[in-house]
Structure formats: C-alpha cells, structure tokens
CSV table of N, CA, C and O in Angstrom, one decimal:
chain,number,residue,atom,x,y,z
A,1,MET,N,83.3,57.5,130.8
A,1,MET,CA,84.3,57.5,131.7
A,1,MET,C,85.3,56.2,131.6
A,1,MET,O,86.4,56.3,131.7
A,2,LEU,N,84.7,55.1,131.2
A,2,LEU,CA,85.5,53.9,131.0
A,2,LEU,C,86.3,53.9,129.7
A,2,LEU,O,87.1,53.0,129.5
A,3,ASN,N,86.0,54.8,128.8
A,3,ASN,CA,86.7,54.8,127.5
A,3,ASN,C,88.1,55.5,127.5
A,3,ASN,O,88.7,55.6,126.5
A,4,LYS,N,88.5,56.0,128.7
A,4,LYS,CA,89.7,56.9,128.7
A,4,LYS,C,91.0,56.1,129.0
A,4,LYS,O,92.0,56.7,129.2
A,5,GLN,N,91.0,54.8,129.1
A,5,GLN,CA,92.2,54.0,129.3
A,5,GLN,C,92.9,54.3,130.6
A,5,GLN,O,94.1,54.3,130.8
A,6,TRP,N,92.1,54.5,131.7
A,6,TRP,CA,92.7,54.8,133.0
A,6,TRP,C,93.4,53.6,133.5
A,6,TRP,O,94.4,53.7,134.2
A,7,GLU,N,92.9,52.4,133.2
A,7,GLU,CA,93.6,51.1,133.7
A,7,GLU,C,95.0,51.0,133.1
A,7,GLU,O,95.9,50.6,133.8
A,8,LYS,N,95.1,51.5,131.9
A,8,LYS,CA,96.5,51.4,131.3
A,8,LYS,C,97.4,52.4,132.0
A,8,LYS,O,98.6,52.0,132.2
A,9,ILE,N,97.0,53.5,132.3
A,9,ILE,CA,97.8,54.6,133.0
A,9,ILE,C,98.1,54.0,134.3
A,9,ILE,O,99.3,54.2,134.8
A,10,LEU,N,97.2,53.5,135.1
A,10,LEU,CA,97.4,53.0,136.4
A,10,LEU,C,98.4,51.8,136.4
A,10,LEU,O,99.3,51.7,137.3
A,11,LEU,N,98.3,51.0,135.4
A,11,LEU,CA,99.2,49.8,135.3
A,11,LEU,C,100.7,50.3,135.0
A,11,LEU,O,101.6,49.7,135.5
A,12,ILE,N,100.8,51.3,134.2
A,12,ILE,CA,102.1,51.8,133.8
A,12,ILE,C,102.7,52.5,135.1
A,12,ILE,O,103.9,52.4,135.4
A,13,ILE,N,101.9,53.2,135.8
A,13,ILE,CA,102.4,53.9,137.1
A,13,ILE,C,102.9,52.8,138.0
A,13,ILE,O,103.9,52.9,138.7
A,14,CYS,N,102.0,51.8,138.2
A,14,CYS,CA,102.4,50.7,139.1
A,14,CYS,C,103.7,50.0,138.7
A,14,CYS,O,104.5,49.6,139.5
A,15,ALA,N,103.8,49.7,137.4
A,15,ALA,CA,105.0,49.0,136.9
A,15,ALA,C,106.3,49.9,137.2
A,15,ALA,O,107.3,49.3,137.6
A,16,SER,N,106.2,51.2,136.9
A,16,SER,CA,107.4,52.0,137.1
A,16,SER,C,107.7,52.1,138.6
A,16,SER,O,108.8,52.0,139.0
A,17,TRP,N,106.7,52.1,139.6
A,17,TRP,CA,106.9,52.0,141.0
A,17,TRP,C,107.6,50.7,141.4
A,17,TRP,O,108.4,50.6,142.2
A,18,GLN,N,107.1,49.6,140.8
A,18,GLN,CA,107.6,48.3,141.1
A,18,GLN,C,109.0,48.2,140.7
A,18,GLN,O,109.9,47.5,141.3
A,19,PHE,N,109.4,48.8,139.5
A,19,PHE,CA,110.9,48.8,139.2
A,19,PHE,C,111.7,49.6,140.1
A,19,PHE,O,112.8,49.1,140.5
A,20,ILE,N,111.2,50.7,140.6
A,20,ILE,CA,112.0,51.5,141.6
A,20,ILE,C,112.0,50.7,143.0
A,20,ILE,O,113.0,50.7,143.5
A,21,ASP,N,110.9,50.1,143.3
A,21,ASP,CA,110.9,49.4,144.6
A,21,ASP,C,111.7,48.2,144.6
A,21,ASP,O,112.5,47.9,145.5
A,22,GLY,N,111.8,47.5,143.4
A,22,GLY,CA,112.6,46.3,143.3
A,22,GLY,C,114.1,46.7,143.3
A,22,GLY,O,114.9,46.0,144.0
A,23,ALA,N,114.5,47.8,142.7
A,23,ALA,CA,115.9,48.3,142.7
A,23,ALA,C,116.2,48.7,144.1
A,23,ALA,O,117.4,48.4,144.6
A,24,LEU,N,115.4,49.4,144.8
A,24,LEU,CA,115.7,49.8,146.2
A,24,LEU,C,115.8,48.6,147.1
A,24,LEU,O,116.6,48.6,148.0
A,25,THR,N,114.9,47.6,147.0
A,25,THR,CA,115.0,46.4,147.8
A,25,THR,C,116.3,45.6,147.6
A,25,THR,O,116.9,45.2,148.5
A,26,ILE,N,116.8,45.5,146.3
A,26,ILE,CA,118.0,44.9,146.1
A,26,ILE,C,119.2,45.7,146.7
A,26,ILE,O,120.1,45.1,147.3
A,27,ALA,N,119.1,47.0,146.4
A,27,ALA,CA,120.2,47.8,147.0
A,27,ALA,C,120.3,47.9,148.5
A,27,ALA,O,121.4,47.8,149.0
A,28,LEU,N,119.1,47.9,149.1
A,28,LEU,CA,119.1,48.0,150.6
A,28,LEU,C,119.5,46.7,151.2
A,28,LEU,O,119.9,46.6,152.4
A,29,GLY,N,119.5,45.6,150.4
A,29,GLY,CA,119.9,44.3,151.0
A,29,GLY,C,121.3,44.2,151.2
A,29,GLY,O,121.8,43.4,151.9
A,30,PHE,N,122.1,45.0,150.5
A,30,PHE,CA,123.6,45.0,150.6
A,30,PHE,C,124.1,46.0,151.6
A,30,PHE,O,125.3,46.1,151.9
A,31,ILE,N,123.3,46.8,152.2
A,31,ILE,CA,123.7,47.8,153.2
A,31,ILE,C,123.7,47.2,154.6
A,31,ILE,O,122.7,46.7,155.0
A,32,LYS,N,124.9,47.2,155.2
A,32,LYS,CA,125.1,46.6,156.5
A,32,LYS,C,124.6,45.2,156.7
A,32,LYS,O,123.9,44.9,157.7
A,33,PRO,N,125.0,44.3,155.9
A,33,PRO,CA,124.5,42.9,156.1
A,33,PRO,C,125.2,42.3,157.2
A,33,PRO,O,124.7,41.4,157.9
A,34,ALA,N,126.4,42.7,157.7
A,34,ALA,CA,127.2,42.2,158.7
A,34,ALA,C,126.5,42.5,160.1
A,34,ALA,O,126.4,41.7,161.0
A,35,LYS,N,125.9,43.7,160.2
A,35,LYS,CA,125.2,44.1,161.4
A,35,LYS,C,124.0,43.2,161.6
A,35,LYS,O,123.6,42.8,162.8
A,36,ILE,N,123.2,42.9,160.6
A,36,ILE,CA,122.0,42.1,160.7
A,36,ILE,C,122.4,40.7,161.0
A,36,ILE,O,121.7,40.0,161.7
A,37,SER,N,123.5,40.2,160.4
A,37,SER,CA,123.8,38.8,160.6
A,37,SER,C,124.4,38.5,162.0
A,37,SER,O,124.5,37.3,162.4
A,38,GLU,N,124.7,39.5,162.8
A,38,GLU,CA,125.1,39.3,164.2
A,38,GLU,C,124.0,38.9,165.1
A,38,GLU,O,124.3,38.2,166.1
A,39,LEU,N,122.8,39.1,164.7
A,39,LEU,CA,121.7,38.7,165.5
A,39,LEU,C,121.6,37.1,165.5
A,39,LEU,O,121.9,36.5,164.5
A,40,GLN,N,121.2,36.5,166.6
A,40,GLN,CA,121.2,35.1,166.7
A,40,GLN,C,120.1,34.5,165.8
A,40,GLN,O,120.3,33.4,165.3
A,41,ALA,N,119.0,35.2,165.6
A,41,ALA,CA,117.9,34.6,164.9
A,41,ALA,C,118.3,34.5,163.4
A,41,ALA,O,117.8,33.6,162.7
A,42,PHE,N,119.1,35.4,162.9
A,42,PHE,CA,119.5,35.3,161.5
A,42,PHE,C,120.8,34.5,161.2
A,42,PHE,O,121.2,34.4,160.1
A,43,SER,N,121.5,34.1,162.2
A,43,SER,CA,122.8,33.4,162.0
A,43,SER,C,122.7,32.1,161.2
A,43,SER,O,123.6,31.8,160.5
A,44,ASN,N,121.6,31.4,161.4
A,44,ASN,CA,121.5,30.1,160.7
A,44,ASN,C,120.6,30.2,159.5
A,44,ASN,O,120.3,29.2,158.8
A,45,SER,N,120.1,31.3,159.1
A,45,SER,CA,119.2,31.4,158.0
A,45,SER,C,119.9,31.9,156.8
A,45,SER,O,121.1,32.1,156.7
A,46,VAL,N,119.1,32.2,155.7
A,46,VAL,CA,119.7,32.7,154.5
A,46,VAL,C,120.2,34.1,154.6
A,46,VAL,O,119.6,34.9,155.4
A,47,PRO,N,121.3,34.5,154.1
A,47,PRO,CA,121.8,35.9,154.2
A,47,PRO,C,120.7,36.9,153.7
A,47,PRO,O,120.1,36.6,152.7
A,48,ILE,N,120.6,38.0,154.4
A,48,ILE,CA,119.6,38.9,154.1
A,48,ILE,C,119.7,39.5,152.7
A,48,ILE,O,118.7,39.9,152.1
A,49,SER,N,120.9,39.6,152.2
A,49,SER,CA,121.1,40.2,150.9
A,49,SER,C,120.5,39.3,149.8
A,49,SER,O,119.9,39.8,148.8
A,50,SER,N,120.6,38.0,150.0
A,50,SER,CA,120.0,37.1,149.0
A,50,SER,C,118.6,37.1,149.0
A,50,SER,O,117.8,37.0,148.0
A,51,PHE,N,118.0,37.3,150.3
A,51,PHE,CA,116.5,37.3,150.3
A,51,PHE,C,116.0,38.6,149.7
A,51,PHE,O,115.0,38.6,149.0
A,52,ASN,N,116.7,39.7,150.1
A,52,ASN,CA,116.2,40.9,149.5
A,52,ASN,C,116.4,41.0,148.0
A,52,ASN,O,115.6,41.5,147.2
A,53,GLY,N,117.5,40.3,147.5
A,53,GLY,CA,117.7,40.2,146.1
A,53,GLY,C,116.5,39.4,145.4
A,53,GLY,O,116.1,39.8,144.3
A,54,SER,N,116.1,38.4,146.0
A,54,SER,CA,115.0,37.6,145.5
A,54,SER,C,113.7,38.3,145.4
A,54,SER,O,112.9,38.3,144.5
A,55,VAL,N,113.3,39.1,146.6
A,55,VAL,CA,112.1,39.8,146.6
A,55,VAL,C,112.2,41.0,145.6
A,55,VAL,O,111.2,41.3,144.9
A,56,GLY,N,113.4,41.7,145.5
A,56,GLY,CA,113.5,42.8,144.6
A,56,GLY,C,113.4,42.3,143.1
A,56,GLY,O,112.8,43.0,142.4
A,57,THR,N,114.0,41.1,142.9
A,57,THR,CA,113.8,40.6,141.5
A,57,THR,C,112.4,40.3,141.2
A,57,THR,O,111.9,40.5,140.1
A,58,LEU,N,111.7,39.7,142.2
A,58,LEU,CA,110.3,39.4,142.0
A,58,LEU,C,109.5,40.7,141.8
A,58,LEU,O,108.6,40.7,140.9
A,59,PHE,N,109.8,41.8,142.5
A,59,PHE,CA,109.1,43.0,142.2
A,59,PHE,C,109.3,43.5,140.8
A,59,PHE,O,108.4,44.0,140.1
A,60,ILE,N,110.5,43.4,140.3
A,60,ILE,CA,110.9,43.8,139.0
A,60,ILE,C,110.2,42.9,137.9
A,60,ILE,O,109.6,43.5,136.9
A,61,LEU,N,110.1,41.7,138.2
A,61,LEU,CA,109.4,40.8,137.3
A,61,LEU,C,107.9,41.1,137.2
A,61,LEU,O,107.3,41.1,136.2
A,62,ILE,N,107.3,41.4,138.4
A,62,ILE,CA,105.9,41.8,138.4
A,62,ILE,C,105.7,43.1,137.7
A,62,ILE,O,104.7,43.2,137.0
A,63,GLY,N,106.6,44.0,137.8
A,63,GLY,CA,106.5,45.3,137.1
A,63,GLY,C,106.6,45.0,135.6
A,63,GLY,O,105.9,45.7,134.8
A,64,MET,N,107.4,44.1,135.1
A,64,MET,CA,107.4,43.7,133.7
A,64,MET,C,106.2,43.1,133.2
A,64,MET,O,105.7,43.4,132.1
A,65,VAL,N,105.5,42.3,134.1
A,65,VAL,CA,104.2,41.7,133.7
A,65,VAL,C,103.1,42.8,133.6
A,65,VAL,O,102.4,42.8,132.7
A,66,ASN,N,103.2,43.7,134.5
A,66,ASN,CA,102.3,44.9,134.4
A,66,ASN,C,102.4,45.7,133.1
A,66,ASN,O,101.5,46.1,132.5
A,67,LEU,N,103.7,45.9,132.8
A,67,LEU,CA,103.9,46.6,131.5
A,67,LEU,C,103.4,45.8,130.3
A,67,LEU,O,102.9,46.4,129.4
A,68,MET,N,103.7,44.5,130.3
A,68,MET,CA,103.2,43.6,129.2
A,68,MET,C,101.7,43.7,129.2
A,68,MET,O,101.1,43.7,128.0
A,69,ILE,N,101.0,43.6,130.3
A,69,ILE,CA,99.5,43.7,130.2
A,69,ILE,C,99.1,45.0,129.7
A,69,ILE,O,98.2,45.1,128.8
A,70,ALA,N,99.7,46.1,130.2
A,70,ALA,CA,99.3,47.4,129.8
A,70,ALA,C,99.5,47.8,128.3
A,70,ALA,O,98.7,48.3,127.7
A,71,LEU,N,100.7,47.4,127.9
A,71,LEU,CA,101.1,47.8,126.5
A,71,LEU,C,100.8,46.8,125.4
A,71,LEU,O,100.7,47.1,124.2
A,72,TYR,N,100.5,45.5,125.8
A,72,TYR,CA,100.3,44.5,124.8
A,72,TYR,C,98.8,43.9,124.9
A,72,TYR,O,98.1,43.9,123.9
A,73,PHE,N,98.5,43.3,126.0
A,73,PHE,CA,97.3,42.6,126.1
A,73,PHE,C,96.0,43.6,126.1
A,73,PHE,O,95.0,43.2,125.6
A,74,LEU,N,96.1,44.8,126.7
A,74,LEU,CA,95.0,45.7,126.7
A,74,LEU,C,94.8,46.4,125.3
A,74,LEU,O,93.8,47.0,125.0
A,75,LYS,N,95.8,46.3,124.4
A,75,LYS,CA,95.7,46.9,123.1
A,75,LYS,C,94.7,46.1,122.2
A,75,LYS,O,94.2,46.7,121.3
A,76,HIS,N,94.5,44.9,122.5
A,76,HIS,CA,93.6,44.0,121.6
A,76,HIS,C,92.2,44.3,121.8
A,76,HIS,O,91.3,44.0,121.0
A,77,GLY,N,91.8,44.9,123.0
A,77,GLY,CA,90.5,45.3,123.2
A,77,GLY,C,89.7,44.3,124.0
A,77,GLY,O,88.7,44.6,124.7
A,78,THR,N,90.0,43.0,124.0
A,78,THR,CA,89.2,42.0,124.7
A,78,THR,C,90.0,41.7,126.0
A,78,THR,O,91.2,41.6,126.0
A,79,ILE,N,89.3,41.7,127.1
A,79,ILE,CA,89.9,41.5,128.4
A,79,ILE,C,89.5,40.0,128.8
A,79,ILE,O,88.3,39.7,129.1
A,80,ASN,N,90.5,39.2,128.9
A,80,ASN,CA,90.3,37.8,129.2
A,80,ASN,C,90.4,37.5,130.8
A,80,ASN,O,90.9,38.4,131.4
A,81,LYS,N,90.1,36.4,131.2
A,81,LYS,CA,90.2,36.0,132.6
A,81,LYS,C,91.7,36.0,133.1
A,81,LYS,O,92.0,36.2,134.3
A,82,PHE,N,92.6,35.7,132.2
A,82,PHE,CA,94.0,35.7,132.6
A,82,PHE,C,94.5,37.0,133.1
A,82,PHE,O,95.2,37.1,134.1
A,83,ILE,N,94.1,38.1,132.5
A,83,ILE,CA,94.5,39.5,133.0
A,83,ILE,C,94.0,39.7,134.3
A,83,ILE,O,94.7,40.2,135.2
A,84,ILE,N,92.7,39.5,134.6
A,84,ILE,CA,92.1,39.8,135.9
A,84,ILE,C,92.7,38.9,137.0
A,84,ILE,O,93.0,39.4,138.0
A,85,SER,N,92.9,37.7,136.7
A,85,SER,CA,93.4,36.8,137.7
A,85,SER,C,94.8,37.1,138.0
A,85,SER,O,95.2,37.0,139.2
A,86,THR,N,95.6,37.5,137.0
A,86,THR,CA,97.0,37.9,137.2
A,86,THR,C,97.1,39.1,138.1
A,86,THR,O,97.9,39.2,139.1
A,87,ILE,N,96.2,40.1,137.9
A,87,ILE,CA,96.2,41.3,138.7
A,87,ILE,C,95.7,41.0,140.1
A,87,ILE,O,96.2,41.6,141.1
A,88,VAL,N,94.8,40.1,140.3
A,88,VAL,CA,94.4,39.7,141.6
A,88,VAL,C,95.6,39.1,142.4
A,88,VAL,O,95.8,39.4,143.6
A,89,VAL,N,96.3,38.2,141.8
A,89,VAL,CA,97.5,37.6,142.5
A,89,VAL,C,98.5,38.7,142.8
A,89,VAL,O,99.1,38.7,143.9
A,90,GLU,N,98.7,39.7,141.9
A,90,GLU,CA,99.6,40.8,142.1
A,90,GLU,C,99.2,41.6,143.3
A,90,GLU,O,100.0,42.1,144.1
A,91,VAL,N,97.9,41.9,143.4
A,91,VAL,CA,97.3,42.6,144.6
A,91,VAL,C,97.6,41.9,145.9
A,91,VAL,O,98.1,42.5,146.9
A,92,LEU,N,97.4,40.6,145.9
A,92,LEU,CA,97.6,39.9,147.1
A,92,LEU,C,99.0,39.8,147.5
A,92,LEU,O,99.4,40.0,148.7
A,93,PHE,N,99.9,39.6,146.5
A,93,PHE,CA,101.4,39.7,146.8
A,93,PHE,C,101.8,41.0,147.4
A,93,PHE,O,102.5,41.1,148.3
A,94,SER,N,101.4,42.1,146.7
A,94,SER,CA,101.7,43.5,147.1
A,94,SER,C,101.2,43.7,148.5
A,94,SER,O,101.8,44.4,149.3
A,95,TYR,N,99.9,43.2,148.8
A,95,TYR,CA,99.4,43.4,150.1
A,95,TYR,C,100.2,42.7,151.2
A,95,TYR,O,100.4,43.3,152.3
A,96,PHE,N,100.6,41.5,150.9
A,96,PHE,CA,101.3,40.8,152.0
A,96,PHE,C,102.7,41.3,152.1
A,96,PHE,O,103.4,41.2,153.2
A,97,CYS,N,103.3,41.9,151.0
A,97,CYS,CA,104.6,42.6,151.2
A,97,CYS,C,104.5,44.0,151.7
A,97,CYS,O,105.5,44.7,151.8
A,98,MET,N,103.2,44.5,152.0
A,98,MET,CA,103.0,45.8,152.5
A,98,MET,C,103.4,46.9,151.5
A,98,MET,O,104.0,48.0,151.9
A,99,ASP,N,103.2,46.7,150.2
A,99,ASP,CA,103.5,47.6,149.2
A,99,ASP,C,102.3,48.4,148.9
A,99,ASP,O,101.5,48.1,148.0
A,100,ILE,N,102.1,49.5,149.7
A,100,ILE,CA,100.8,50.2,149.6
A,100,ILE,C,100.6,51.0,148.3
A,100,ILE,O,99.5,51.0,147.8
A,101,ILE,N,101.7,51.4,147.7
A,101,ILE,CA,101.5,52.2,146.4
A,101,ILE,C,101.1,51.2,145.3
A,101,ILE,O,100.2,51.6,144.5
A,102,SER,N,101.6,50.0,145.3
A,102,SER,CA,101.2,49.0,144.3
A,102,SER,C,99.7,48.7,144.5
A,102,SER,O,98.9,48.6,143.5
A,103,VAL,N,99.3,48.5,145.7
A,103,VAL,CA,97.9,48.1,146.1
A,103,VAL,C,97.0,49.2,145.7
A,103,VAL,O,95.9,49.0,145.0
A,104,ALA,N,97.4,50.5,145.9
A,104,ALA,CA,96.6,51.6,145.7
A,104,ALA,C,96.5,51.9,144.1
A,104,ALA,O,95.5,52.5,143.7
A,105,THR,N,97.4,51.4,143.3
A,105,THR,CA,97.2,51.6,141.9
A,105,THR,C,96.6,50.3,141.2
A,105,THR,O,95.9,50.4,140.2
A,106,LEU,N,96.9,49.2,141.8
A,106,LEU,CA,96.3,47.9,141.1
A,106,LEU,C,94.9,47.7,141.4
A,106,LEU,O,94.2,47.2,140.6
A,107,VAL,N,94.4,48.1,142.6
A,107,VAL,CA,92.9,47.8,142.9
A,107,VAL,C,92.0,48.7,142.1
A,107,VAL,O,91.1,48.1,141.5
A,108,PRO,N,92.3,50.0,141.8
A,108,PRO,CA,91.4,50.7,140.9
A,108,PRO,C,91.5,50.2,139.4
A,108,PRO,O,90.5,50.1,138.8
A,109,ALA,N,92.7,49.8,139.1
A,109,ALA,CA,92.8,49.2,137.7
A,109,ALA,C,92.1,47.9,137.6
A,109,ALA,O,91.4,47.6,136.6
A,110,LEU,N,92.1,47.1,138.6
A,110,LEU,CA,91.3,45.8,138.7
A,110,LEU,C,89.8,46.1,138.7
A,110,LEU,O,89.1,45.4,137.9
A,111,ILE,N,89.4,47.1,139.3
A,111,ILE,CA,87.9,47.4,139.3
A,111,ILE,C,87.5,47.9,137.9
A,111,ILE,O,86.5,47.4,137.4
A,112,ILE,N,88.4,48.7,137.3
A,112,ILE,CA,88.0,49.2,136.0
A,112,ILE,C,88.0,48.1,135.0
A,112,ILE,O,87.1,48.0,134.1
A,113,LEU,N,89.0,47.2,135.0
A,113,LEU,CA,89.1,46.1,134.1
A,113,LEU,C,88.0,45.1,134.3
A,113,LEU,O,87.4,44.6,133.3
A,114,SER,N,87.6,44.9,135.5
A,114,SER,CA,86.4,44.0,135.8
A,114,SER,C,85.1,44.6,135.3
A,114,SER,O,84.3,43.8,134.7
A,115,LEU,N,85.0,45.9,135.4
A,115,LEU,CA,83.7,46.6,134.8
A,115,LEU,C,83.8,46.5,133.3
A,115,LEU,O,82.7,46.3,132.7
A,116,LYS,N,84.9,46.7,132.7
A,116,LYS,CA,85.0,46.6,131.2
A,116,LYS,C,84.8,45.1,130.8
A,116,LYS,O,84.1,44.9,129.7
A,117,ARG,N,85.2,44.2,131.5
A,117,ARG,CA,84.9,42.8,131.2
A,117,ARG,C,83.5,42.5,131.3
A,117,ARG,O,82.9,41.8,130.4
A,118,LYS,N,82.8,43.0,132.3
A,118,LYS,CA,81.4,42.8,132.5
A,118,LYS,C,80.6,43.4,131.3
A,118,LYS,O,79.6,42.8,130.8
A,119,LYS,N,81.1,44.6,130.9
A,119,LYS,CA,80.5,45.3,129.8
A,119,LYS,C,80.6,44.5,128.5
A,119,LYS,O,79.7,44.4,127.7
A,120,GLN,N,81.8,43.9,128.3
A,120,GLN,CA,82.0,43.0,127.1
A,120,GLN,C,81.1,41.8,127.1
A,120,GLN,O,80.5,41.4,126.1
A,121,ASN,N,81.0,41.1,128.3
A,121,ASN,CA,80.1,40.0,128.4
A,121,ASN,C,78.7,40.4,128.1
A,121,ASN,O,77.9,39.6,127.5
A,122,LEU,N,78.2,41.5,128.5
A,122,LEU,CA,76.8,41.9,128.3
A,122,LEU,C,76.6,42.2,126.8
A,122,LEU,O,75.5,41.9,126.3
A,123,THR,N,77.6,42.8,126.2
A,123,THR,CA,77.4,43.2,124.8
A,123,THR,C,77.5,41.9,123.9
A,123,THR,O,76.9,41.9,122.8
A,124,GLN,N,78.2,40.9,124.3
A,124,GLN,CA,78.4,39.7,123.5
A,124,GLN,C,77.1,38.8,123.6
A,124,GLN,O,76.8,38.1,122.7
A,125,THR,N,76.4,38.9,124.8
A,125,THR,CA,75.3,38.1,125.0
A,125,THR,C,74.1,38.7,124.2
A,125,THR,O,73.1,38.0,123.9
A,126,ASN,N,74.1,40.0,124.0
A,126,ASN,CA,72.9,40.6,123.3
A,126,ASN,C,73.1,40.6,121.9
A,126,ASN,O,73.8,40.3,121.1
C-alpha cells in the first residue's frame, strides 16, 4: 500500500488547490474595498486588499513548495526531516487560516511520509 506514491498525488492536489485559493484570495481582496474601509475598526489599519494580497501570495508560495517537494525531493527516495517539518508547518498554517481542503490533503500525506521515514530508519538500522 505504501509503494503507490499516494503522498505525491496528495501533495500535487494540495498544491493545485493552494494556487486556486491564493488566486481567489488576491482577487477577492479587490472586490468592494471601499465598503470594508468604511468600518471604524478598519479605518486605521492596513487596507484589506494588501492584506489579502499578502495571504494569497503566501498560499501560492506554499503551493510552489508543495510542488517542489512532490516533484523533486520525493523523487530521490530518501525522506529527510526537512520535508516532514515543512509539511507540519504548512498544516499548522492551513489550520489557522481555516483552509480545510489543504489540511485534509496534507495530514494524510504527512502520515504516509512519516510511515515511510520510519520504514527507512528501520531498514537502515538492520
């Protein structure tokens, strides 16, 4: 079951969703920014379009990291601590941004990768 590259498929699905989510976040930041800035709480803060642009750009960058992990780092066969720790940080960021689809694809990929890492460590010690 672990030989079928499910983690690669899940990471590619998550990366494509994060590209779409980032583009939507950037685009929705420019819709009706004047109506949002009329509120008193937002009048002295950063404009909502620049905040959404920053978060959307961050989603796109995380999607690019996922593609890089899926297409380059997993091709070598060895799973190092960098890959697992990067995905843990991505899961936490997605959880706090309430990005349920990213969490739902990253957590199974993280579980599969950690099981494969454990298998690698067991075979190297024997």
